[in-house]
PDB file of C-alpha atoms in Angstrom:
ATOM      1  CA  UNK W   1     -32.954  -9.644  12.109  1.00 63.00           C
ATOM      2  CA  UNK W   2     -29.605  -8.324  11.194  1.00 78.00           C
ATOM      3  CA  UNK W   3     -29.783  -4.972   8.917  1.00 86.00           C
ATOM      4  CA  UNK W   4     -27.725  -5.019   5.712  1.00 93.00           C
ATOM      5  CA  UNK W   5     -26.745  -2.105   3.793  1.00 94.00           C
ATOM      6  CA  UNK W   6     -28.743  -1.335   1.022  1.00 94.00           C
ATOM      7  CA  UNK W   7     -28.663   1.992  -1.315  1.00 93.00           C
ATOM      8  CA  UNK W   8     -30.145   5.129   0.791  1.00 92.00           C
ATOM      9  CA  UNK W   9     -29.025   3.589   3.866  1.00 94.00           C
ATOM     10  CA  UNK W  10     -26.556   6.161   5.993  1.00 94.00           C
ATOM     11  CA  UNK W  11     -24.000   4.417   7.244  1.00 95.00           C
ATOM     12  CA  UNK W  12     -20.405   5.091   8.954  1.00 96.00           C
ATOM     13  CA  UNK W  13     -17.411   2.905   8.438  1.00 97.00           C
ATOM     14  CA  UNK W  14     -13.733   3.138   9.733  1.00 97.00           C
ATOM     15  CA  UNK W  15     -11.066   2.072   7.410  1.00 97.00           C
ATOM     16  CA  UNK W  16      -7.512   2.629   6.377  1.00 97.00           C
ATOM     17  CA  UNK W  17      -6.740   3.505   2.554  1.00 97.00           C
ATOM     18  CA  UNK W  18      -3.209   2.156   1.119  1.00 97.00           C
ATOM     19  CA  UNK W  19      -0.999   1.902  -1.872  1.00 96.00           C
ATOM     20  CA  UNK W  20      -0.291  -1.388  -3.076  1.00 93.00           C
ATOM     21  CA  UNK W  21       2.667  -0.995  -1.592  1.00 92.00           C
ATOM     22  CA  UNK W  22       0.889  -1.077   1.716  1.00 88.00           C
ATOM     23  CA  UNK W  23       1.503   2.332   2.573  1.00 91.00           C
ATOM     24  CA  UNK W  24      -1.176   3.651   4.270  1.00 95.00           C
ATOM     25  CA  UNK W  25      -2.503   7.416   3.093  1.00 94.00           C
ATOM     26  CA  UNK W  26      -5.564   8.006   5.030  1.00 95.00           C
ATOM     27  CA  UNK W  27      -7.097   6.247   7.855  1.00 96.00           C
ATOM     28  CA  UNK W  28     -10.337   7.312  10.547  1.00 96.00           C
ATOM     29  CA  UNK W  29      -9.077   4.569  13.267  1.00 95.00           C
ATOM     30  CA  UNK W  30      -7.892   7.649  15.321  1.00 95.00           C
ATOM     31  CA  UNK W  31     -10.880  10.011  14.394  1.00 95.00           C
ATOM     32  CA  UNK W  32     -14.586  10.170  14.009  1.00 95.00           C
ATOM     33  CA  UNK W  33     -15.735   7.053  11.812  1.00 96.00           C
ATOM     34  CA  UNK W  34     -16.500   8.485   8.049  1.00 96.00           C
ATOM     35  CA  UNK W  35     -20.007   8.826   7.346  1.00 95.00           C
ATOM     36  CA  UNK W  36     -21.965   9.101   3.703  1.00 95.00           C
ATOM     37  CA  UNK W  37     -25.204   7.862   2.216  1.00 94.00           C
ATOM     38  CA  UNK W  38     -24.655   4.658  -0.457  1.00 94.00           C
ATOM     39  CA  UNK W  39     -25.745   5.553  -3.659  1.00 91.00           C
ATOM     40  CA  UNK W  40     -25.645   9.555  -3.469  1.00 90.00           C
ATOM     41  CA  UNK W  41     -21.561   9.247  -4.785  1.00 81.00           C
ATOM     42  CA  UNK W  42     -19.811  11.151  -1.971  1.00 82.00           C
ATOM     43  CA  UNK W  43     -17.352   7.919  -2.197  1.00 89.00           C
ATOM     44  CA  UNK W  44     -15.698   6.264  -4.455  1.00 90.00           C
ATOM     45  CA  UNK W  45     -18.155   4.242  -6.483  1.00 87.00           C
ATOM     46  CA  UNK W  46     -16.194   0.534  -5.289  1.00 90.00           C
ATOM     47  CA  UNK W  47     -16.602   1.259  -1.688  1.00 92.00           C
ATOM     48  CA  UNK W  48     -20.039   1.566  -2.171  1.00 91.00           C
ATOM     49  CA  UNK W  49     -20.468  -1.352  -3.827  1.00 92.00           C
ATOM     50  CA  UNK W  50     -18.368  -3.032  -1.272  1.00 94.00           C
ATOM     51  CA  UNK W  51     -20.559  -1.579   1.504  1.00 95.00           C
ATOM     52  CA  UNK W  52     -23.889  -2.513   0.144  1.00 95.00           C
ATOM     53  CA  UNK W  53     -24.805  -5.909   1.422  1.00 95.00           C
ATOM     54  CA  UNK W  54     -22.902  -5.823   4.394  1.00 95.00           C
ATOM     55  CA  UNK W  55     -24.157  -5.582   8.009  1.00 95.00           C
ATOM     56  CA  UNK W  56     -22.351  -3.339  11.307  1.00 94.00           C
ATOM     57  CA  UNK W  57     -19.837  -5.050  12.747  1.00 95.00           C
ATOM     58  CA  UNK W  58     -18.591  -6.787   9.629  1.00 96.00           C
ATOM     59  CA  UNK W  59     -15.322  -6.427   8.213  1.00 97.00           C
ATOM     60  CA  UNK W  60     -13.934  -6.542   4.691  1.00 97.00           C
ATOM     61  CA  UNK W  61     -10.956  -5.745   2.749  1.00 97.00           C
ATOM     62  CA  UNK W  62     -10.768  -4.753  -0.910  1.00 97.00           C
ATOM     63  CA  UNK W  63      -8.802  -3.598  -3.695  1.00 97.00           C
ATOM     64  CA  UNK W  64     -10.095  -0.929  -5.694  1.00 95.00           C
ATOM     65  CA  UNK W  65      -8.577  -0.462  -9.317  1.00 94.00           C
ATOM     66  CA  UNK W  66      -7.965   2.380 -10.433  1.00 94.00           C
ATOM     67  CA  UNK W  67     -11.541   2.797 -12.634  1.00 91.00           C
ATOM     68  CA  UNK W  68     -13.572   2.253  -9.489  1.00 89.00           C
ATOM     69  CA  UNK W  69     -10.987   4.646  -7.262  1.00 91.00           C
ATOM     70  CA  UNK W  70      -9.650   7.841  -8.848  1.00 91.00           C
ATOM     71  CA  UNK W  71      -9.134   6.610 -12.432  1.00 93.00           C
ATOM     72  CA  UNK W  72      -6.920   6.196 -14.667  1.00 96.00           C
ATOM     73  CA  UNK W  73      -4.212   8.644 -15.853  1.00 97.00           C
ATOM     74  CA  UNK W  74      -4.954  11.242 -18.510  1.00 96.00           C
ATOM     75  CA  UNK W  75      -2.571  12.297 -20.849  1.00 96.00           C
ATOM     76  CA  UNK W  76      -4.499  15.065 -21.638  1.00 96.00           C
ATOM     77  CA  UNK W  77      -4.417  16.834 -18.295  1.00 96.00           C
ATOM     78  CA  UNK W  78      -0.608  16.539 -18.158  1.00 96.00           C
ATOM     79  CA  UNK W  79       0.864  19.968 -20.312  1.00 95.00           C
ATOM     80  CA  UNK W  80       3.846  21.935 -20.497  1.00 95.00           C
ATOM     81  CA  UNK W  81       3.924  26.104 -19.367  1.00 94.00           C
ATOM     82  CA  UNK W  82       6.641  27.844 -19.731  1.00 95.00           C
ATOM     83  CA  UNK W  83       8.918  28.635 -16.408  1.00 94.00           C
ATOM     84  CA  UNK W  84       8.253  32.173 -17.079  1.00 93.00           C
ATOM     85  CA  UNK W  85       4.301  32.140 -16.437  1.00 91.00           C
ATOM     86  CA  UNK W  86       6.071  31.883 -12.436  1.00 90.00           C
ATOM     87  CA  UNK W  87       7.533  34.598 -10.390  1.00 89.00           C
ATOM     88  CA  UNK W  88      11.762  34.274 -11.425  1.00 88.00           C
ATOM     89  CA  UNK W  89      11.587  34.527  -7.743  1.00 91.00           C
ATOM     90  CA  UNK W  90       9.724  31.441  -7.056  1.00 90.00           C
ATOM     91  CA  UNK W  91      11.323  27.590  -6.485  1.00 92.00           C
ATOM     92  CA  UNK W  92       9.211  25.248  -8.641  1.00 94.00           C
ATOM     93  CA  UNK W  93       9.973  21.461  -7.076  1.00 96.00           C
ATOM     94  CA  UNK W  94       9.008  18.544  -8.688  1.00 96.00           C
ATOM     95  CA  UNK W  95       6.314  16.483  -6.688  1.00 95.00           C
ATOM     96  CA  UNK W  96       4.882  19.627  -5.330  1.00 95.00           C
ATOM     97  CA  UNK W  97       1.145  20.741  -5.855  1.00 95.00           C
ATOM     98  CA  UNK W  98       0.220  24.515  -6.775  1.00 94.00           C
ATOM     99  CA  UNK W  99      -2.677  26.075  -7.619  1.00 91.00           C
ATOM    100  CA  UNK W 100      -2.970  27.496 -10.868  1.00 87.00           C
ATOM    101  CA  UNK W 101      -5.553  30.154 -11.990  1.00 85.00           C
ATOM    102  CA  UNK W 102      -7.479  28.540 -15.308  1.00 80.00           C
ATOM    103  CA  UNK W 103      -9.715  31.416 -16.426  1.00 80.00           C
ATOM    104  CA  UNK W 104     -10.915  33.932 -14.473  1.00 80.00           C
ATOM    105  CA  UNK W 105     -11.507  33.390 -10.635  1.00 80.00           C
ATOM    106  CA  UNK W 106     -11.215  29.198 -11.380  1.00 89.00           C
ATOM    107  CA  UNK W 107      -8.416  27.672 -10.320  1.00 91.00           C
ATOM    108  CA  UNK W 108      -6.792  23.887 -10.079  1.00 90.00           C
ATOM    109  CA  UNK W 109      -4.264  21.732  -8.161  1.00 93.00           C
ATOM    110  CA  UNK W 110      -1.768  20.689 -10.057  1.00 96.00           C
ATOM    111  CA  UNK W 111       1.211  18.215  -9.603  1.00 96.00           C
ATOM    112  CA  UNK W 112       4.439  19.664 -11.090  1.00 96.00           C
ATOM    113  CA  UNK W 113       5.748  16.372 -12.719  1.00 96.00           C
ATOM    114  CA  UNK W 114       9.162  17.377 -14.104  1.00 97.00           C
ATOM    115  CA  UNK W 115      11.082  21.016 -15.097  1.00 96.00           C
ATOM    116  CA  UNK W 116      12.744  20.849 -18.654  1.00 93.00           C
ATOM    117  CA  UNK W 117      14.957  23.628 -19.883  1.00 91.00           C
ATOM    118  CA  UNK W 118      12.666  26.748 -19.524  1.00 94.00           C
ATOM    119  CA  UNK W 119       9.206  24.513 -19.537  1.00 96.00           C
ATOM    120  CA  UNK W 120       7.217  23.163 -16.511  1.00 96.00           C
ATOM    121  CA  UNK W 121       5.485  19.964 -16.760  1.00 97.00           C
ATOM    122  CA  UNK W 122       2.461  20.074 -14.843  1.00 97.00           C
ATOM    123  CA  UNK W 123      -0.190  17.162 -13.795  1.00 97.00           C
ATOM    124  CA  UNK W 124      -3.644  17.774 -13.433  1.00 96.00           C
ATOM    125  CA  UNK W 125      -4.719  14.447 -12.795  1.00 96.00           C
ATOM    126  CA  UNK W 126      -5.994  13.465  -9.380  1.00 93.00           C
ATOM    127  CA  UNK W 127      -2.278  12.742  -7.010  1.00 91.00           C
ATOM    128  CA  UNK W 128      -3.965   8.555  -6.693  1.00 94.00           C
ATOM    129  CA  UNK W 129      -4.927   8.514 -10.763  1.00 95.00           C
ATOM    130  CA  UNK W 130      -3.792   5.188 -12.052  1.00 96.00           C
ATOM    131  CA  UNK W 131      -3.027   3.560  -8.988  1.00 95.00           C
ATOM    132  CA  UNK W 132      -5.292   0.667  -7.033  1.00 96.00           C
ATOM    133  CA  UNK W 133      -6.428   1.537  -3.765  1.00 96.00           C
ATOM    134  CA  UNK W 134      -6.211  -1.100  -0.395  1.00 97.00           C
ATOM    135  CA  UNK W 135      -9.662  -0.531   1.733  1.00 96.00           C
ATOM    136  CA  UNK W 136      -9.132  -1.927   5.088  1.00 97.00           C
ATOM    137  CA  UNK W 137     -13.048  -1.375   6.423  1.00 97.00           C
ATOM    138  CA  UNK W 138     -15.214  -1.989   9.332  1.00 97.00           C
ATOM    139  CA  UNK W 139     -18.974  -1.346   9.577  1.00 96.00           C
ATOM    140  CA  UNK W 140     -19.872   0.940  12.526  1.00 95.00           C
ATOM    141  CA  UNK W 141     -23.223   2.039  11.712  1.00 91.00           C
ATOM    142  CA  UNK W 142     -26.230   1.576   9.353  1.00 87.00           C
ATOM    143  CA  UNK W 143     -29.580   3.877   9.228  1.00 89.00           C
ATOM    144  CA  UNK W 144     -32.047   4.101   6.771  1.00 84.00           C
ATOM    145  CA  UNK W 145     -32.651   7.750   5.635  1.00 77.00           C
ATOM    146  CA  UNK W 146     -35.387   7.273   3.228  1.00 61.00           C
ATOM    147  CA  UNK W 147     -39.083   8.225   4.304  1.00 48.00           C
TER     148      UNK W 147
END
């Protein structure tokens, strides 16, 4: 009887992740396959769906939008700083990710989106936010971890 994929179940997959624009950003065809545990959300909540159901071998492609991937934009978490809050000695570029310290010993990656006058732009939305996602997957392996 051929084992299907149900929520509990470990199970490793190989895929490539891409843009709509079918540029790929991550792939594990070259690596180890990635491994997680449907249901426990260590993935994005579409591949899991897509996952469940399916049995090793099998093959699927799907498009994830961007709810079921890394959401939609937030205007919220996009805010202005003024240049000086940076060393004068430092080259801000736009499209580059920084850390920034929030409160004490916290800190987040931010995208700075644009430089206006003597303000900085910054994103703190996830880099894929707003955009679908292109899984390319294959099945490798299926276990049941529950007792």
């Amino acid at each position: 009887m051929m084992r299907l994929a149900k929520k509990g179940d470990r199970v490793k997959i190989h895929y490539t992740a891409k843009l709509e624009d079918e540029n790929a950003f991550s792939s594990t065809w070259d690596d180890e396959p990635f491994e997680f545990v449907i249901g426990e959300m260590e993935v994005l909540s579409g591949l899991q769906s897509a996952v469940t159901g399916m049995s090793t071998g099998e093959t699927k492609t799907i498009m994830l939008k961007p709810e079921e991937a890394f959401g939609d934009v937030r205007t919220e978490l996009i805010f202005e700083v003024d240049r000086n809050q940076f060393p004068e000695d430092r080259t801000l570029k736009n499209g580059e990710t920084i850390s920034i310290n929030i409160q004490e010993g916290h800190t987040i990656d931010v995208t700075i989106a644009d430089q206006i006058d003597n303000k900085v732009v910054l994103d703190a939305n996830h880099p894929l936010a707003g955009k679908s996602i292109i899984f390319d997957f294959n099945i490798r392996f299926i276990k049941s971890i529950t007792v």
